[in-house]
mmCIF file of C-alpha atoms and ligand atoms in Angstrom:
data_model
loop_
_atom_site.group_PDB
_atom_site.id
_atom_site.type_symbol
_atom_site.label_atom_id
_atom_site.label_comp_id
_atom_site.label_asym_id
_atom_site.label_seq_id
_atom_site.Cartn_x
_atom_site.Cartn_y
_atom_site.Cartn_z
ATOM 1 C CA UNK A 1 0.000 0.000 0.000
ATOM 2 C CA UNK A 2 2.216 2.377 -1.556
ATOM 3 C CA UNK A 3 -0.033 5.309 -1.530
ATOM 4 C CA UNK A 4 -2.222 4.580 1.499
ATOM 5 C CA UNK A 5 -4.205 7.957 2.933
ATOM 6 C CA UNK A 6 -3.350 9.830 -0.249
ATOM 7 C CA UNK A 7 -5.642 11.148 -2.714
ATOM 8 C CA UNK A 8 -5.282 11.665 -6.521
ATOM 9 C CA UNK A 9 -6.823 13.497 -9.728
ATOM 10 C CA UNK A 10 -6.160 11.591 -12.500
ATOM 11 C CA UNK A 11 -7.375 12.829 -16.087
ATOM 12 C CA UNK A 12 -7.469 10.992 -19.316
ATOM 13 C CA UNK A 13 -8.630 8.062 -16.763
ATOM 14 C CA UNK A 14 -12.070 7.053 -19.307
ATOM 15 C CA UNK A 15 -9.702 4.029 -20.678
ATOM 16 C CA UNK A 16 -6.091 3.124 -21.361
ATOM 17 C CA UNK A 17 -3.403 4.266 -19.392
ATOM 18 C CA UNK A 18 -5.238 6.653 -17.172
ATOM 19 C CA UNK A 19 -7.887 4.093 -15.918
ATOM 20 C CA UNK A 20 -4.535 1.714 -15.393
ATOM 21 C CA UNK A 21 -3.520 4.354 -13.527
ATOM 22 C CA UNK A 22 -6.400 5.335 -11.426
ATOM 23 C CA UNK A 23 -6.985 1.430 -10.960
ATOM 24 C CA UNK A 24 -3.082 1.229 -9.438
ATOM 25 C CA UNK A 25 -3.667 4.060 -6.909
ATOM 26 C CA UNK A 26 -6.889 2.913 -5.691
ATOM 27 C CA UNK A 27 -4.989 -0.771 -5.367
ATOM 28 C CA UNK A 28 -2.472 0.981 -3.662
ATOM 29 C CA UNK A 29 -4.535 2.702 -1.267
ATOM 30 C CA UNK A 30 -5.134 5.855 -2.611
ATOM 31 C CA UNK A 31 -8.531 7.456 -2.831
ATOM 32 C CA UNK A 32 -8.966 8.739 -6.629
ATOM 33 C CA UNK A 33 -10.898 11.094 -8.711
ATOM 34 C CA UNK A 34 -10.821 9.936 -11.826
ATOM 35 C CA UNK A 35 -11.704 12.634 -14.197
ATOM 36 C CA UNK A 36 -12.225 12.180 -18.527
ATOM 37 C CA UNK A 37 -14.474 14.270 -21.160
ATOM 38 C CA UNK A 38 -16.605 11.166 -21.999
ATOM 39 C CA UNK A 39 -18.816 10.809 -18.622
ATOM 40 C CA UNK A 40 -19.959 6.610 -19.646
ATOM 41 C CA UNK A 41 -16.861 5.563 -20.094
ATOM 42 C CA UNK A 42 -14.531 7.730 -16.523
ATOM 43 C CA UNK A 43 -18.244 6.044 -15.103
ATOM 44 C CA UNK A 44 -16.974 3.011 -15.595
ATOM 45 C CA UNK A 45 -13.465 3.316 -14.387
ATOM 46 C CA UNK A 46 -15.137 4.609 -10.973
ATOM 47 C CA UNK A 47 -17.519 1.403 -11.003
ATOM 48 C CA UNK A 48 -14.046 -1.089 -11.844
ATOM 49 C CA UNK A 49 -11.956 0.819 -9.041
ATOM 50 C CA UNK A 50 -14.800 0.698 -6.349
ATOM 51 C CA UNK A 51 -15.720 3.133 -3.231
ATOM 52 C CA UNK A 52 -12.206 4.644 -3.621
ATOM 53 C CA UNK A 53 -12.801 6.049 -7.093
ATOM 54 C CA UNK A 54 -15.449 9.121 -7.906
ATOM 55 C CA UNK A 55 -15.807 10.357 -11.092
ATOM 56 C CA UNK A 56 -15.707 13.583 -12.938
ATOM 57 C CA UNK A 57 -16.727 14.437 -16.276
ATOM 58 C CA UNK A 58 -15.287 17.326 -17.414
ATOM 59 C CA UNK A 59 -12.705 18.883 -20.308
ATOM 60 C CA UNK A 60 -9.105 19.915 -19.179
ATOM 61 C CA UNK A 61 -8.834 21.957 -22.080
ATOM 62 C CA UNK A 62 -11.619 24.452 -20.408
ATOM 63 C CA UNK A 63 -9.526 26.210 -17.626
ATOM 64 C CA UNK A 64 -13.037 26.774 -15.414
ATOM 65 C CA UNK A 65 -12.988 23.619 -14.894
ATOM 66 C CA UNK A 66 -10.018 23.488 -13.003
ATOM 67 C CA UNK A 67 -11.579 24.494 -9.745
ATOM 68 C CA UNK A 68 -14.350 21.867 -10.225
ATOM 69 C CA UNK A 69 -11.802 19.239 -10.508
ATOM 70 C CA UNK A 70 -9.605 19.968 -7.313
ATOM 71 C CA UNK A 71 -12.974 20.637 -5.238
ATOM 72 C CA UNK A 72 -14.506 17.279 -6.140
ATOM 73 C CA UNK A 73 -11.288 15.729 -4.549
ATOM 74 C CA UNK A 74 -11.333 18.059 -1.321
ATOM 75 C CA UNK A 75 -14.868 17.886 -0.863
ATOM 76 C CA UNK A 76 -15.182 13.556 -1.212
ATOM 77 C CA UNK A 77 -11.517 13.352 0.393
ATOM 78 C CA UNK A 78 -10.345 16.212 2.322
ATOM 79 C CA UNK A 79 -7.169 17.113 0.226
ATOM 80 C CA UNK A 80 -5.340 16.744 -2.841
ATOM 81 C CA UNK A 81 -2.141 15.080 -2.655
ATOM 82 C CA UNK A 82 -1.347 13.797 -6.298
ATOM 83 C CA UNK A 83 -2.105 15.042 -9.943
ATOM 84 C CA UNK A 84 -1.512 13.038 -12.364
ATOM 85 C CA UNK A 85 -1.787 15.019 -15.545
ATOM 86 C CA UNK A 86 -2.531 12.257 -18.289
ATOM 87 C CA UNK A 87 -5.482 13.065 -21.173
ATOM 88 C CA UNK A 88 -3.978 13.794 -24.347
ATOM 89 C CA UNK A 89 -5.015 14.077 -28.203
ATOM 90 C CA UNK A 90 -3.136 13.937 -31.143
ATOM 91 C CA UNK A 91 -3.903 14.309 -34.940
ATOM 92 C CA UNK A 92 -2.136 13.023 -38.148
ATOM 93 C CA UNK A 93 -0.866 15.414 -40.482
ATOM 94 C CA UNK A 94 1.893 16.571 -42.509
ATOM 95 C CA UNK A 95 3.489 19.727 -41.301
ATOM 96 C CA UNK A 96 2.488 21.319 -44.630
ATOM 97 C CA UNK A 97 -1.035 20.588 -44.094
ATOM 98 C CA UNK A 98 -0.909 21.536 -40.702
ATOM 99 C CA UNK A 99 -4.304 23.218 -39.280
ATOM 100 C CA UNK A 100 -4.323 25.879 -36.542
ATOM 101 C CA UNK A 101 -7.329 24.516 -34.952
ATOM 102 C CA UNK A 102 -5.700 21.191 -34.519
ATOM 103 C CA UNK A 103 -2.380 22.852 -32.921
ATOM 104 C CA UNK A 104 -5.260 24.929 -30.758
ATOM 105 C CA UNK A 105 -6.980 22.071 -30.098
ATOM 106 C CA UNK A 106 -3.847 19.569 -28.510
ATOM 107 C CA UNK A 107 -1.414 22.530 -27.310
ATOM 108 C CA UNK A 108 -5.255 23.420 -25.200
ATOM 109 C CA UNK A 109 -5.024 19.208 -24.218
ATOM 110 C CA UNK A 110 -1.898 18.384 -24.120
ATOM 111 C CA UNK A 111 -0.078 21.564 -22.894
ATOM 112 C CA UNK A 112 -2.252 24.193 -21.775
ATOM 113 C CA UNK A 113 -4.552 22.307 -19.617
ATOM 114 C CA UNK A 114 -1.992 20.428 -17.918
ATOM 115 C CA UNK A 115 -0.002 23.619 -16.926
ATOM 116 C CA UNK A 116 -2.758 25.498 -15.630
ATOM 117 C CA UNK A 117 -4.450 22.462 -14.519
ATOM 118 C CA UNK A 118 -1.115 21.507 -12.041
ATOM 119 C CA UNK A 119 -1.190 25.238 -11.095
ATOM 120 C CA UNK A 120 -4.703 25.144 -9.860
ATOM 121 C CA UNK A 121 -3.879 21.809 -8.102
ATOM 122 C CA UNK A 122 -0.187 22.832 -6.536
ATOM 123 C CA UNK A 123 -2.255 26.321 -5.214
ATOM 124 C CA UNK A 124 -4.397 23.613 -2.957
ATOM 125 C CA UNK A 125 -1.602 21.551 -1.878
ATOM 126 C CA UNK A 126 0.520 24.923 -0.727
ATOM 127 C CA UNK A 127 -2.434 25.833 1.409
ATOM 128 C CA UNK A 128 -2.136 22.445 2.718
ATOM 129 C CA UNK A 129 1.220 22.718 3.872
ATOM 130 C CA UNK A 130 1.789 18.570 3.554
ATOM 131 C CA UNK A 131 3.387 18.650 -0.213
ATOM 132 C CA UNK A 132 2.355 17.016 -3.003
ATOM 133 C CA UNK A 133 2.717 15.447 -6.345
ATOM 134 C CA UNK A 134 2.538 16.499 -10.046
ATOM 135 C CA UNK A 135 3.127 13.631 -12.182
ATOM 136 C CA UNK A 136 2.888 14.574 -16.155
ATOM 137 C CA UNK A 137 2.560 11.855 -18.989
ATOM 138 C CA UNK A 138 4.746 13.154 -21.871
ATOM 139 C CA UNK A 139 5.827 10.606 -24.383
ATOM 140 C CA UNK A 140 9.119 9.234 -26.478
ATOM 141 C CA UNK A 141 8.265 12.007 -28.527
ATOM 142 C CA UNK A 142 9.469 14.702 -26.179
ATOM 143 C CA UNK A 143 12.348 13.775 -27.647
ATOM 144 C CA UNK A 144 12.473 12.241 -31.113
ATOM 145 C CA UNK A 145 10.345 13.453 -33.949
ATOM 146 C CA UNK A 146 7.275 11.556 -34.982
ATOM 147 C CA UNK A 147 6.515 11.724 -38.656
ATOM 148 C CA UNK A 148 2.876 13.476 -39.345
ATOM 149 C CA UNK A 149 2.762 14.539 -35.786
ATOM 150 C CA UNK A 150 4.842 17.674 -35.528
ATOM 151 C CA UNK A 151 2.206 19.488 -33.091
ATOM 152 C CA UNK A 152 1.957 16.306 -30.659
ATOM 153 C CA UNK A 153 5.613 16.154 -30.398
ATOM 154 C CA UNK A 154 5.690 19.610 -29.741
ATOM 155 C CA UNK A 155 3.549 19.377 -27.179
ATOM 156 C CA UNK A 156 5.389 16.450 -25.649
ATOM 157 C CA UNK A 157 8.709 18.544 -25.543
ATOM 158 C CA UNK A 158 6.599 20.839 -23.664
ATOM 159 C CA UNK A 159 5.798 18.898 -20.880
ATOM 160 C CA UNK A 160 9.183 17.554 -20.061
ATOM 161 C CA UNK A 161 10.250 21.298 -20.037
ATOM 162 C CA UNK A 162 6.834 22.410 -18.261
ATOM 163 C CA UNK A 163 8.044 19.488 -15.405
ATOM 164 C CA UNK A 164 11.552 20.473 -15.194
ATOM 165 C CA UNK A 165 10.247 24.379 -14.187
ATOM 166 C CA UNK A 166 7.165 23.624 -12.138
ATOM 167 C CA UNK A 167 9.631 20.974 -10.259
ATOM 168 C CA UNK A 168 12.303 23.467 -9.462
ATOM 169 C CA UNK A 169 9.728 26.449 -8.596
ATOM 170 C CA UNK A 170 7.586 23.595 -6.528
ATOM 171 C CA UNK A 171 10.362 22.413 -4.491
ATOM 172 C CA UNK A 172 10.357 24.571 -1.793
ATOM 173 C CA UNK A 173 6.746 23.542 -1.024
ATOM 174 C CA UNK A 174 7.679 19.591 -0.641
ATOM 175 C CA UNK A 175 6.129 19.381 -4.159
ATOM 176 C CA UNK A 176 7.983 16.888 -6.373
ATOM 177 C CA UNK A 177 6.849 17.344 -9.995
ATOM 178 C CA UNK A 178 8.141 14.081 -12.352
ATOM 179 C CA UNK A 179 6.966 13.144 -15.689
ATOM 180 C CA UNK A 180 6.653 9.829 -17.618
ATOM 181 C CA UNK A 181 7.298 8.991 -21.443
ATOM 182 C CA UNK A 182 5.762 5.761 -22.716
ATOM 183 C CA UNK A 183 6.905 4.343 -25.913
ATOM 184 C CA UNK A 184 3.972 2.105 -27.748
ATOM 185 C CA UNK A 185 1.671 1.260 -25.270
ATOM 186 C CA UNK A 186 -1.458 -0.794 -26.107
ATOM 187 C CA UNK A 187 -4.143 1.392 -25.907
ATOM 188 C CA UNK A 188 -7.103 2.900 -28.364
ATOM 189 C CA UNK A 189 -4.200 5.680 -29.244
ATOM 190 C CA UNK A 190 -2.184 3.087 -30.915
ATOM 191 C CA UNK A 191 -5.161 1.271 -32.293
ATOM 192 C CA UNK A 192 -4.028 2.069 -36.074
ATOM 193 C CA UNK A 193 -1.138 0.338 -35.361
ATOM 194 C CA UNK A 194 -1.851 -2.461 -33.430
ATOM 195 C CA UNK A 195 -4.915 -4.024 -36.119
ATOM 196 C CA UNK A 196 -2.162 -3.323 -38.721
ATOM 197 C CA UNK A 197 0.535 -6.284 -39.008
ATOM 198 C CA UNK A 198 2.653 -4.504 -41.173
ATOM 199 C CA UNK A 199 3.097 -1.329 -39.178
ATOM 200 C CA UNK A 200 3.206 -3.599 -35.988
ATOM 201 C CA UNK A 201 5.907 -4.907 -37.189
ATOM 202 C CA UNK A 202 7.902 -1.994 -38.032
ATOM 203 C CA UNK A 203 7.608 -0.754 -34.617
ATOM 204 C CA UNK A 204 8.743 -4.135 -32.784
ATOM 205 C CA UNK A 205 11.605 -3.805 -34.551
ATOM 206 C CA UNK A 206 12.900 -0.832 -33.123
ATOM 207 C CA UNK A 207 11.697 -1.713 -29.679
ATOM 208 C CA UNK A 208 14.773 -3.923 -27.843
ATOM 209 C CA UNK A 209 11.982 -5.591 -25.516
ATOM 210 C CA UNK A 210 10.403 -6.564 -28.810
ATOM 211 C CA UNK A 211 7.357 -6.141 -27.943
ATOM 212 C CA UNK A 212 4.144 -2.999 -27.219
ATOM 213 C CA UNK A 213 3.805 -2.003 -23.307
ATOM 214 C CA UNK A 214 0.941 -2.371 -21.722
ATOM 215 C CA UNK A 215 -0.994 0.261 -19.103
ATOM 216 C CA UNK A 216 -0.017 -1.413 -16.668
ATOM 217 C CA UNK A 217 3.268 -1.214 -16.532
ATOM 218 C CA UNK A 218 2.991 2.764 -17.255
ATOM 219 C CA UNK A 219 0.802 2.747 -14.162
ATOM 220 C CA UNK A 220 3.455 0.557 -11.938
ATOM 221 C CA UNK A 221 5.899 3.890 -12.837
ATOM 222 C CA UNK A 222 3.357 6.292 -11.761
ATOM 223 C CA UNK A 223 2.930 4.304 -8.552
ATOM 224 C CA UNK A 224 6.405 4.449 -7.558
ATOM 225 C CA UNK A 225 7.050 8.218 -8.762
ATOM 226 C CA UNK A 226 4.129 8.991 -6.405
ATOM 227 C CA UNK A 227 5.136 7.240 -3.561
ATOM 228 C CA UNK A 228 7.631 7.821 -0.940
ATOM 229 C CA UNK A 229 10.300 5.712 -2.519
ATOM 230 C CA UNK A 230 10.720 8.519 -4.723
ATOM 231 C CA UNK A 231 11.319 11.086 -2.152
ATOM 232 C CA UNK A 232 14.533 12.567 -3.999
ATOM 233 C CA UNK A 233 13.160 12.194 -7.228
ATOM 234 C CA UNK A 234 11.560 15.639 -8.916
ATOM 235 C CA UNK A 235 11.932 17.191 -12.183
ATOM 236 C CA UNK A 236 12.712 14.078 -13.967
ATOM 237 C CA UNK A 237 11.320 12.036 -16.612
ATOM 238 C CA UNK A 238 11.084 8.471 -16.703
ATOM 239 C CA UNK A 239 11.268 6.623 -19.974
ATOM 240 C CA UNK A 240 9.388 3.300 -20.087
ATOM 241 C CA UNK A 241 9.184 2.503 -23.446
ATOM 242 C CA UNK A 242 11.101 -1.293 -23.662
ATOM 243 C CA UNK A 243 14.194 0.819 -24.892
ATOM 244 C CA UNK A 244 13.481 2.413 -28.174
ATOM 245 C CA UNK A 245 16.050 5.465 -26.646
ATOM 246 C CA UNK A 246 18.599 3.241 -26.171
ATOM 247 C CA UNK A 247 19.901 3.558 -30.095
HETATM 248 P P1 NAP B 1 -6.316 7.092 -24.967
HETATM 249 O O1 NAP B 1 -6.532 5.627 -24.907
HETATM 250 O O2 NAP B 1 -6.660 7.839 -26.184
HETATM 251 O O3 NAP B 1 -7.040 7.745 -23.686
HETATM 252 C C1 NAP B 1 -6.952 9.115 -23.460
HETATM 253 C C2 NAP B 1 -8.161 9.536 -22.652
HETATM 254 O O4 NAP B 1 -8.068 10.955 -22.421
HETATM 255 C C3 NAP B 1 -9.473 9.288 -23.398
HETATM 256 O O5 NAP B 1 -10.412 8.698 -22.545
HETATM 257 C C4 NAP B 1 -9.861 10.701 -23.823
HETATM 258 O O6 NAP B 1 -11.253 10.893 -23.930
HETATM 259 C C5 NAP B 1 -9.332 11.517 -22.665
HETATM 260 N N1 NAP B 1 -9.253 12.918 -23.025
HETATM 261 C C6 NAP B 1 -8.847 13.456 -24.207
HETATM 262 N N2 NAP B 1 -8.961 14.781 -24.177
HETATM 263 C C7 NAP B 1 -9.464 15.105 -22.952
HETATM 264 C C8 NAP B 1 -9.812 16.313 -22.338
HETATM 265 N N3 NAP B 1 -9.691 17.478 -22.991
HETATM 266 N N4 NAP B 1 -10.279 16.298 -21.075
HETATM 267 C C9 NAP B 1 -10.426 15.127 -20.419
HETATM 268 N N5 NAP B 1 -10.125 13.940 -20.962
HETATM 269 C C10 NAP B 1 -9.641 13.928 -22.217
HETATM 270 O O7 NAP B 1 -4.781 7.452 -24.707
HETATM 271 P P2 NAP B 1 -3.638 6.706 -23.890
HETATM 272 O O8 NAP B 1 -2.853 5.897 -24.836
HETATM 273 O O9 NAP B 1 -4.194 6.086 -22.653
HETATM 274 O O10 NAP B 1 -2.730 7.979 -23.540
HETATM 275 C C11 NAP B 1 -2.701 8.585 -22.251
HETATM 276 C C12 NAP B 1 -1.531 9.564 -22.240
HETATM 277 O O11 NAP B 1 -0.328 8.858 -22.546
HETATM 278 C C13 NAP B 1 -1.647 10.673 -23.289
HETATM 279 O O12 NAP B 1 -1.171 11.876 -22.765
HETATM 280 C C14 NAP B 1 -0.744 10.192 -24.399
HETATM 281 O O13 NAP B 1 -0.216 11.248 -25.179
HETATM 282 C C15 NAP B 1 0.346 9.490 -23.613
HETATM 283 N N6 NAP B 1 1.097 8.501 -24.393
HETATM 284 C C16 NAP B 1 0.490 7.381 -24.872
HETATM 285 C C17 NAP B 1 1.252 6.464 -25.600
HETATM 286 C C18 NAP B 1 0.670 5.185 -26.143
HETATM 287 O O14 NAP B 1 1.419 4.457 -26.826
HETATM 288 N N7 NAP B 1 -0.584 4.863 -25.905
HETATM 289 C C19 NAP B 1 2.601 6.712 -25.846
HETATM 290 C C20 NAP B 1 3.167 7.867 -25.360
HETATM 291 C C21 NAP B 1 2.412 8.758 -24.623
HETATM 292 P P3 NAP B 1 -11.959 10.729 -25.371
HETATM 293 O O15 NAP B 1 -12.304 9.287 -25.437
HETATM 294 O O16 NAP B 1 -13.159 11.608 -25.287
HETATM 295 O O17 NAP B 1 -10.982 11.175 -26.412
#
């Protein structure tokens, strides 16, 4: 019980690796408010996890909803002690047909949300005085390109910088701020890939492990970068991605 008496927002958590996640914590002890934009399915990932899970439905993108978000967790659970900023988007599209609504659209996801989203959140856990926890999901492509994803990377590369400043700026409030980058993960995000055996292929050959990550074992990261046994760890990222870096 690695988290035991904390309590965590977790967004993105309708399916894939944010309902692994939210699923982990509550395993772990945590009480969770699991928050996505489609209410059935973040309904269900509060009926898998049990009494230790509420539910949310709500945009990130929309910064009023911020303060709905962090309330829901004081009022059901007295605090806020973890965010776990995980929903994001991403379209496909050649960087000469790129669309401003579509870099509007997943820098407001993927970027903007998050940021103001962990401000809102790290405002509560100051008044708290007890610390806290940001935890960001980036992605491999924080750091190498993806072809016909320019703005997604983009964003990405934000949010390995955006934890690297909210970390040091956090510190002196006991808040540690860490970030995770999954490779190919089996989830509805990689769905194109995974029904397609030639494409599949392609991308088990670049990954050492030889073979796609599962939620799971993204969640088993967040676990430990949220618990104590990562006391001295903030403003770094954590790669877990069966070793496509390594070359
Ligand atoms: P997913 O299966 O597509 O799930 C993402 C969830 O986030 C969906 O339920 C989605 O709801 C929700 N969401 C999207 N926009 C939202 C918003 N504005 N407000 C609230 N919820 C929103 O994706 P995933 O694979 O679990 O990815 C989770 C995170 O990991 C993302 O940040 C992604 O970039 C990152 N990541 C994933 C992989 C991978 O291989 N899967 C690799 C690297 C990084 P809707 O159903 O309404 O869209």
């Amino acid at each position: 019980m690695k988290l035991q008496g904390k309590v965590a927002l977790v967004t993105g958590a309708g399916r894939g690796i944010g309902r692994a996640i939210a699923q982990a914590f509550v395993d772990n002890g945590a009480s969770v408010v699991a928050n996505d934009r489609d209410s059935i399915a973040v309904e269900k990932t509060a009926a898998l996890c049990g009494a230790g899970c509420k539910f949310v439905p709500a945009d990130i993108s929309i910064l009023e909803n911020h303060e709905l978000l962090v309330k829901k967790a004081v009022d059901e659970f007295g605090a806020l002690d973890i965010l776990v900023n995980n929903a994001g988007i991403q379209f496909h599209e050649k960087f000469l047909d790129a669309r401003e609504c579509n870099w509007d659209l997943t820098v407001g996801v993927n970027l903007k949300g998050p940021f103001f989203l962990a401000q809102c959140s790290a405002r509560q856990m100051v008044q708290q005085k007890s610390g806290g926890i940001i935890l960001n999901i980036a992605s491999i492509h924080d750091s190498v390109a993806l072809l016909d994803r320019s703005i997604y990377s983009i964003t990405k590369g934000g949010v390995k910088m955006m934890t690297r400043s909210l970390a040091f700026e956090l510190a002196e409030y006991g808040i540690r701020v860490n970030a995770i980058s999954p490779g190919a993960i089996s989830t509805d995000m990689n769905r194109q890939v995974l029904t397609n055996q030639q494409r599949l292929h392609r991308v088990l050959e670049k990954i050492p492990l030889k073979r796609i990550g599962s939620p799971e074992e993204i969640a088993g990261a967040a676990v430990f970068l949220a618990s104590p046994e990562a006391s001295y760890v903030t403003g770094a990222t954590l790669y877990v991605d069966g070793g496509i870096l390594t070359h």
